[in-house]
JSON list of C-alpha atoms in Angstrom, two decimals:
[
{"chain": "R", "resi": 1, "resn": "MET", "atom": "CA", "xyz": [0.86, 105.53, 6.42]},
{"chain": "R", "resi": 2, "resn": "HIS", "atom": "CA", "xyz": [-2.67, 106.98, 6.45]},
{"chain": "R", "resi": 3, "resn": "TYR", "atom": "CA", "xyz": [-1.46, 110.16, 4.68]},
{"chain": "R", "resi": 4, "resn": "LYS", "atom": "CA", "xyz": [0.29, 108.12, 1.97]},
{"chain": "R", "resi": 5, "resn": "THR", "atom": "CA", "xyz": [-2.92, 106.21, 1.18]},
{"chain": "R", "resi": 6, "resn": "LEU", "atom": "CA", "xyz": [-4.93, 109.43, 1.21]},
{"chain": "R", "resi": 7, "resn": "SER", "atom": "CA", "xyz": [-2.40, 111.09, -1.15]},
{"chain": "R", "resi": 8, "resn": "ILE", "atom": "CA", "xyz": [-2.58, 108.20, -3.61]},
{"chain": "R", "resi": 9, "resn": "LEU", "atom": "CA", "xyz": [-6.40, 108.24, -3.58]},
{"chain": "R", "resi": 10, "resn": "THR", "atom": "CA", "xyz": [-6.47, 112.02, -4.07]},
{"chain": "R", "resi": 11, "resn": "LEU", "atom": "CA", "xyz": [-4.05, 111.77, -7.00]},
{"chain": "R", "resi": 12, "resn": "LEU", "atom": "CA", "xyz": [-6.09, 108.99, -8.57]},
{"chain": "R", "resi": 13, "resn": "ALA", "atom": "CA", "xyz": [-9.39, 110.90, -8.17]},
{"chain": "R", "resi": 14, "resn": "THR", "atom": "CA", "xyz": [-7.86, 114.08, -9.61]},
{"chain": "R", "resi": 15, "resn": "THR", "atom": "CA", "xyz": [-6.59, 112.17, -12.63]},
{"chain": "R", "resi": 16, "resn": "ILE", "atom": "CA", "xyz": [-9.98, 110.58, -13.23]},
{"chain": "R", "resi": 17, "resn": "LEU", "atom": "CA", "xyz": [-11.86, 113.86, -12.84]},
{"chain": "R", "resi": 18, "resn": "ALA", "atom": "CA", "xyz": [-9.43, 115.68, -15.10]},
{"chain": "R", "resi": 19, "resn": "GLY", "atom": "CA", "xyz": [-10.12, 113.07, -17.77]},
{"chain": "R", "resi": 20, "resn": "CYS", "atom": "CA", "xyz": [-13.88, 113.66, -17.41]},
{"chain": "R", "resi": 21, "resn": "ASN", "atom": "CA", "xyz": [-13.52, 117.40, -18.00]},
{"chain": "R", "resi": 22, "resn": "GLN", "atom": "CA", "xyz": [-11.86, 117.03, -21.42]},
{"chain": "R", "resi": 23, "resn": "ASP", "atom": "CA", "xyz": [-13.50, 118.48, -24.52]},
{"chain": "R", "resi": 24, "resn": "PRO", "atom": "CA", "xyz": [-16.07, 115.83, -25.61]},
{"chain": "R", "resi": 25, "resn": "THR", "atom": "CA", "xyz": [-15.56, 116.69, -29.29]},
{"chain": "R", "resi": 26, "resn": "ARG", "atom": "CA", "xyz": [-11.88, 115.78, -29.05]},
{"chain": "R", "resi": 27, "resn": "ARG", "atom": "CA", "xyz": [-11.46, 112.09, -29.81]},
{"chain": "R", "resi": 28, "resn": "VAL", "atom": "CA", "xyz": [-8.41, 110.08, -28.93]},
{"chain": "R", "resi": 29, "resn": "PRO", "atom": "CA", "xyz": [-7.74, 107.47, -31.62]},
{"chain": "R", "resi": 30, "resn": "PHE", "atom": "CA", "xyz": [-8.00, 103.93, -30.36]},
{"chain": "R", "resi": 31, "resn": "GLU", "atom": "CA", "xyz": [-6.82, 101.07, -32.50]},
{"chain": "R", "resi": 32, "resn": "VAL", "atom": "CA", "xyz": [-7.78, 97.49, -31.83]},
{"chain": "R", "resi": 33, "resn": "PRO", "atom": "CA", "xyz": [-4.90, 95.20, -32.77]},
{"chain": "R", "resi": 34, "resn": "VAL", "atom": "CA", "xyz": [-5.81, 92.60, -35.38]},
{"chain": "R", "resi": 35, "resn": "VAL", "atom": "CA", "xyz": [-4.91, 89.14, -34.20]},
{"chain": "R", "resi": 36, "resn": "ASP", "atom": "CA", "xyz": [-5.67, 86.12, -36.32]},
{"chain": "R", "resi": 37, "resn": "TRP", "atom": "CA", "xyz": [-5.90, 82.57, -35.08]},
{"chain": "R", "resi": 38, "resn": "ASN", "atom": "CA", "xyz": [-6.40, 79.38, -37.04]},
{"chain": "R", "resi": 39, "resn": "ASP", "atom": "CA", "xyz": [-9.36, 77.08, -36.39]},
{"chain": "R", "resi": 40, "resn": "ASP", "atom": "CA", "xyz": [-7.27, 75.15, -33.81]},
{"chain": "R", "resi": 41, "resn": "GLY", "atom": "CA", "xyz": [-6.38, 78.32, -31.90]},
{"chain": "R", "resi": 42, "resn": "GLN", "atom": "CA", "xyz": [-2.79, 78.75, -33.14]},
{"chain": "R", "resi": 43, "resn": "TYR", "atom": "CA", "xyz": [-1.58, 82.32, -33.68]},
{"chain": "R", "resi": 44, "resn": "LEU", "atom": "CA", "xyz": [-1.12, 83.26, -37.34]},
{"chain": "R", "resi": 45, "resn": "PRO", "atom": "CA", "xyz": [1.72, 85.77, -37.72]},
{"chain": "R", "resi": 46, "resn": "LYS", "atom": "CA", "xyz": [1.41, 88.67, -40.13]},
{"chain": "R", "resi": 47, "resn": "GLN", "atom": "CA", "xyz": [3.27, 88.33, -43.43]},
{"chain": "R", "resi": 48, "resn": "VAL", "atom": "CA", "xyz": [6.48, 90.35, -43.30]},
{"chain": "R", "resi": 49, "resn": "GLY", "atom": "CA", "xyz": [6.62, 91.26, -46.96]},
{"chain": "R", "resi": 50, "resn": "PRO", "atom": "CA", "xyz": [4.76, 91.10, -50.24]},
{"chain": "R", "resi": 51, "resn": "GLY", "atom": "CA", "xyz": [4.00, 87.72, -51.76]},
{"chain": "R", "resi": 52, "resn": "LEU", "atom": "CA", "xyz": [4.20, 84.29, -50.20]},
{"chain": "R", "resi": 53, "resn": "VAL", "atom": "CA", "xyz": [7.36, 82.21, -49.75]},
{"chain": "R", "resi": 54, "resn": "ALA", "atom": "CA", "xyz": [7.52, 78.44, -49.19]},
{"chain": "R", "resi": 55, "resn": "GLN", "atom": "CA", "xyz": [8.62, 77.15, -45.79]},
{"chain": "R", "resi": 56, "resn": "GLU", "atom": "CA", "xyz": [11.83, 75.11, -45.81]},
{"chain": "R", "resi": 57, "resn": "THR", "atom": "CA", "xyz": [9.91, 72.05, -44.69]},
{"chain": "R", "resi": 58, "resn": "SER", "atom": "CA", "xyz": [6.26, 71.22, -45.19]},
{"chain": "R", "resi": 59, "resn": "PRO", "atom": "CA", "xyz": [4.02, 68.54, -43.63]},
{"chain": "R", "resi": 60, "resn": "ILE", "atom": "CA", "xyz": [3.70, 67.09, -47.16]},
{"chain": "R", "resi": 61, "resn": "PRO", "atom": "CA", "xyz": [7.24, 67.21, -48.61]},
{"chain": "R", "resi": 62, "resn": "ASP", "atom": "CA", "xyz": [6.17, 67.74, -52.25]},
{"chain": "R", "resi": 63, "resn": "VAL", "atom": "CA", "xyz": [3.30, 70.14, -51.48]},
{"chain": "R", "resi": 64, "resn": "PRO", "atom": "CA", "xyz": [4.75, 73.37, -50.09]},
{"chain": "R", "resi": 65, "resn": "MET", "atom": "CA", "xyz": [3.18, 75.46, -47.34]},
{"chain": "R", "resi": 66, "resn": "PRO", "atom": "CA", "xyz": [3.76, 79.24, -47.18]},
{"chain": "R", "resi": 67, "resn": "ILE", "atom": "CA", "xyz": [5.78, 80.75, -44.34]},
{"chain": "R", "resi": 68, "resn": "GLY", "atom": "CA", "xyz": [3.50, 81.80, -41.49]},
{"chain": "R", "resi": 69, "resn": "PHE", "atom": "CA", "xyz": [0.79, 79.27, -42.34]},
{"chain": "R", "resi": 70, "resn": "LYS", "atom": "CA", "xyz": [-0.14, 76.70, -39.71]},
{"chain": "R", "resi": 71, "resn": "PRO", "atom": "CA", "xyz": [-1.72, 73.25, -40.11]},
{"chain": "R", "resi": 72, "resn": "VAL", "atom": "CA", "xyz": [-5.20, 72.87, -38.65]},
{"chain": "R", "resi": 73, "resn": "VAL", "atom": "CA", "xyz": [-4.24, 69.58, -36.99]},
{"chain": "R", "resi": 74, "resn": "SER", "atom": "CA", "xyz": [-7.82, 68.67, -36.09]},
{"chain": "R", "resi": 75, "resn": "GLN", "atom": "CA", "xyz": [-8.64, 68.57, -39.83]},
{"chain": "R", "resi": 76, "resn": "CYS", "atom": "CA", "xyz": [-5.54, 66.69, -41.07]},
{"chain": "R", "resi": 77, "resn": "SER", "atom": "CA", "xyz": [-5.22, 62.98, -41.84]},
{"chain": "R", "resi": 78, "resn": "SER", "atom": "CA", "xyz": [-2.99, 60.77, -43.99]},
{"chain": "R", "resi": 79, "resn": "SER", "atom": "CA", "xyz": [-2.40, 57.15, -44.96]},
{"chain": "R", "resi": 80, "resn": "PHE", "atom": "CA", "xyz": [-0.27, 55.18, -47.41]},
{"chain": "R", "resi": 81, "resn": "ASP", "atom": "CA", "xyz": [-1.27, 51.89, -49.10]},
{"chain": "R", "resi": 82, "resn": "GLY", "atom": "CA", "xyz": [2.20, 51.07, -50.43]},
{"chain": "R", "resi": 83, "resn": "VAL", "atom": "CA", "xyz": [1.52, 52.65, -53.83]},
{"chain": "R", "resi": 84, "resn": "ALA", "atom": "CA", "xyz": [-0.10, 56.04, -53.26]},
{"chain": "R", "resi": 85, "resn": "ARG", "atom": "CA", "xyz": [-0.93, 58.39, -50.42]},
{"chain": "R", "resi": 86, "resn": "THR", "atom": "CA", "xyz": [-4.32, 59.51, -49.23]},
{"chain": "R", "resi": 87, "resn": "VAL", "atom": "CA", "xyz": [-3.88, 62.85, -47.52]},
{"chain": "R", "resi": 88, "resn": "THR", "atom": "CA", "xyz": [-6.23, 65.57, -46.33]},
{"chain": "R", "resi": 89, "resn": "HIS", "atom": "CA", "xyz": [-4.51, 68.60, -44.82]},
{"chain": "R", "resi": 90, "resn": "VAL", "atom": "CA", "xyz": [-5.83, 72.06, -43.98]},
{"chain": "R", "resi": 91, "resn": "TYR", "atom": "CA", "xyz": [-3.55, 75.07, -43.52]},
{"chain": "R", "resi": 92, "resn": "GLN", "atom": "CA", "xyz": [-4.42, 78.62, -42.55]},
{"chain": "R", "resi": 93, "resn": "GLY", "atom": "CA", "xyz": [-2.41, 81.81, -42.67]},
{"chain": "R", "resi": 94, "resn": "ARG", "atom": "CA", "xyz": [-2.66, 85.56, -42.93]},
{"chain": "R", "resi": 95, "resn": "ALA", "atom": "CA", "xyz": [-2.79, 86.24, -46.64]},
{"chain": "R", "resi": 96, "resn": "ARG", "atom": "CA", "xyz": [-5.31, 87.15, -49.30]},
{"chain": "R", "resi": 97, "resn": "SER", "atom": "CA", "xyz": [-6.82, 84.35, -51.33]},
{"chain": "R", "resi": 98, "resn": "PRO", "atom": "CA", "xyz": [-5.40, 85.54, -54.71]},
{"chain": "R", "resi": 99, "resn": "GLU", "atom": "CA", "xyz": [-1.88, 85.43, -53.19]},
{"chain": "R", "resi": 100, "resn": "THR", "atom": "CA", "xyz": [-2.35, 81.80, -52.17]},
{"chain": "R", "resi": 101, "resn": "VAL", "atom": "CA", "xyz": [-3.65, 80.86, -55.62]},
{"chain": "R", "resi": 102, "resn": "LEU", "atom": "CA", "xyz": [-0.57, 82.43, -57.24]},
{"chain": "R", "resi": 103, "resn": "PHE", "atom": "CA", "xyz": [1.73, 80.75, -54.70]},
{"chain": "R", "resi": 104, "resn": "TYR", "atom": "CA", "xyz": [0.42, 77.24, -55.44]},
{"chain": "R", "resi": 105, "resn": "ARG", "atom": "CA", "xyz": [0.27, 77.77, -59.21]},
{"chain": "R", "resi": 106, "resn": "GLN", "atom": "CA", "xyz": [3.97, 78.74, -59.11]},
{"chain": "R", "resi": 107, "resn": "GLN", "atom": "CA", "xyz": [5.18, 76.22, -56.52]},
{"chain": "R", "resi": 108, "resn": "LEU", "atom": "CA", "xyz": [3.44, 72.94, -57.41]},
{"chain": "R", "resi": 109, "resn": "PRO", "atom": "CA", "xyz": [5.10, 72.49, -60.85]},
{"chain": "R", "resi": 110, "resn": "LEU", "atom": "CA", "xyz": [8.49, 72.99, -59.12]},
{"chain": "R", "resi": 111, "resn": "HIS", "atom": "CA", "xyz": [7.67, 69.85, -57.09]},
{"chain": "R", "resi": 112, "resn": "GLY", "atom": "CA", "xyz": [6.78, 67.73, -60.13]},
{"chain": "R", "resi": 113, "resn": "TRP", "atom": "CA", "xyz": [3.00, 68.26, -60.17]},
{"chain": "R", "resi": 114, "resn": "GLN", "atom": "CA", "xyz": [1.45, 68.61, -63.63]},
{"chain": "R", "resi": 115, "resn": "PRO", "atom": "CA", "xyz": [-1.53, 71.02, -63.86]},
{"chain": "R", "resi": 116, "resn": "VAL", "atom": "CA", "xyz": [-4.86, 69.55, -64.97]},
{"chain": "R", "resi": 117, "resn": "ASP", "atom": "CA", "xyz": [-7.35, 72.37, -64.41]},
{"chain": "R", "resi": 118, "resn": "LYS", "atom": "CA", "xyz": [-8.42, 75.35, -62.33]},
{"chain": "R", "resi": 119, "resn": "GLN", "atom": "CA", "xyz": [-11.98, 76.01, -61.16]},
{"chain": "R", "resi": 120, "resn": "THR", "atom": "CA", "xyz": [-13.53, 79.08, -59.55]},
{"chain": "R", "resi": 121, "resn": "HIS", "atom": "CA", "xyz": [-16.55, 78.38, -57.34]},
{"chain": "R", "resi": 122, "resn": "GLU", "atom": "CA", "xyz": [-19.61, 80.51, -56.57]},
{"chain": "R", "resi": 123, "resn": "ASP", "atom": "CA", "xyz": [-18.36, 81.15, -53.02]},
{"chain": "R", "resi": 124, "resn": "GLY", "atom": "CA", "xyz": [-15.20, 82.78, -54.44]},
{"chain": "R", "resi": 125, "resn": "SER", "atom": "CA", "xyz": [-12.91, 79.85, -53.65]},
{"chain": "R", "resi": 126, "resn": "THR", "atom": "CA", "xyz": [-10.57, 78.35, -56.23]},
{"chain": "R", "resi": 127, "resn": "SER", "atom": "CA", "xyz": [-9.69, 74.69, -56.83]},
{"chain": "R", "resi": 128, "resn": "LEU", "atom": "CA", "xyz": [-6.48, 73.61, -58.52]},
{"chain": "R", "resi": 129, "resn": "HIS", "atom": "CA", "xyz": [-6.04, 70.03, -59.79]},
{"chain": "R", "resi": 130, "resn": "TYR", "atom": "CA", "xyz": [-2.71, 68.32, -60.55]},
{"chain": "R", "resi": 131, "resn": "THR", "atom": "CA", "xyz": [-1.32, 64.85, -61.17]},
{"chain": "R", "resi": 132, "resn": "LYS", "atom": "CA", "xyz": [2.04, 63.20, -60.54]},
{"chain": "R", "resi": 133, "resn": "GLY", "atom": "CA", "xyz": [2.75, 59.51, -61.06]},
{"chain": "R", "resi": 134, "resn": "ALA", "atom": "CA", "xyz": [0.02, 57.42, -59.46]},
{"chain": "R", "resi": 135, "resn": "GLU", "atom": "CA", "xyz": [-1.42, 60.35, -57.50]},
{"chain": "R", "resi": 136, "resn": "SER", "atom": "CA", "xyz": [-3.87, 63.21, -57.96]},
{"chain": "R", "resi": 137, "resn": "LEU", "atom": "CA", "xyz": [-3.67, 66.46, -56.05]},
{"chain": "R", "resi": 138, "resn": "GLY", "atom": "CA", "xyz": [-6.50, 68.87, -55.35]},
{"chain": "R", "resi": 139, "resn": "VAL", "atom": "CA", "xyz": [-5.92, 72.21, -53.62]},
{"chain": "R", "resi": 140, "resn": "ARG", "atom": "CA", "xyz": [-8.93, 74.29, -52.61]},
{"chain": "R", "resi": 141, "resn": "LEU", "atom": "CA", "xyz": [-8.10, 77.89, -51.70]},
{"chain": "R", "resi": 142, "resn": "SER", "atom": "CA", "xyz": [-10.50, 80.20, -49.91]},
{"chain": "R", "resi": 143, "resn": "GLY", "atom": "CA", "xyz": [-10.34, 83.20, -47.64]},
{"chain": "R", "resi": 144, "resn": "ARG", "atom": "CA", "xyz": [-12.21, 85.51, -45.35]},
{"chain": "R", "resi": 145, "resn": "PHE", "atom": "CA", "xyz": [-10.91, 88.92, -44.37]},
{"chain": "R", "resi": 146, "resn": "ASN", "atom": "CA", "xyz": [-7.12, 88.45, -44.52]},
{"chain": "R", "resi": 147, "resn": "THR", "atom": "CA", "xyz": [-7.05, 84.80, -43.49]},
{"chain": "R", "resi": 148, "resn": "ALA", "atom": "CA", "xyz": [-6.52, 82.21, -46.23]},
{"chain": "R", "resi": 149, "resn": "THR", "atom": "CA", "xyz": [-7.52, 78.57, -45.90]},
{"chain": "R", "resi": 150, "resn": "VAL", "atom": "CA", "xyz": [-5.76, 75.92, -47.97]},
{"chain": "R", "resi": 151, "resn": "GLU", "atom": "CA", "xyz": [-7.29, 72.44, -48.24]},
{"chain": "R", "resi": 152, "resn": "VAL", "atom": "CA", "xyz": [-4.93, 69.85, -49.72]},
{"chain": "R", "resi": 153, "resn": "PHE", "atom": "CA", "xyz": [-6.19, 66.46, -51.00]},
{"chain": "R", "resi": 154, "resn": "VAL", "atom": "CA", "xyz": [-3.76, 63.81, -52.28]},
{"chain": "R", "resi": 155, "resn": "SER", "atom": "CA", "xyz": [-5.31, 60.56, -53.54]},
{"chain": "R", "resi": 156, "resn": "PRO", "atom": "CA", "xyz": [-4.55, 57.62, -55.86]},
{"chain": "R", "resi": 157, "resn": "ARG", "atom": "CA", "xyz": [-5.38, 58.25, -59.54]}
]
């Protein structure tokens, strides 16, 4: 038993010392995996292909959410007064901001929303404004690194 322990320790020490004697100019590449999380700590999966695609179901049925995006539940609220909704939702996902702008500009008219205007802000974010029936929709799109944030506001007109 004593010899087995001694053999393991000798093997371990030899391995460590052999690593110390390597050429110091030779570098072994080390990659840190990129892992993105939303503001609530949910994992945001990497997009599997180019462009964004709408999920089959969305927290707001007539406002699509891209596949891989997650709601930031701590920043979401909604109510209904019998005529119109008042909704504030925040989604985050791994995408570039221009992709999310294109996604919403293509998808919202397919769900009956009529475009009103588009604004670009000093911080680089973009706001899209739409109307449908008795409701107004504002979508603010921003991003940092490869994480996009989508803020959705539905309110009575």
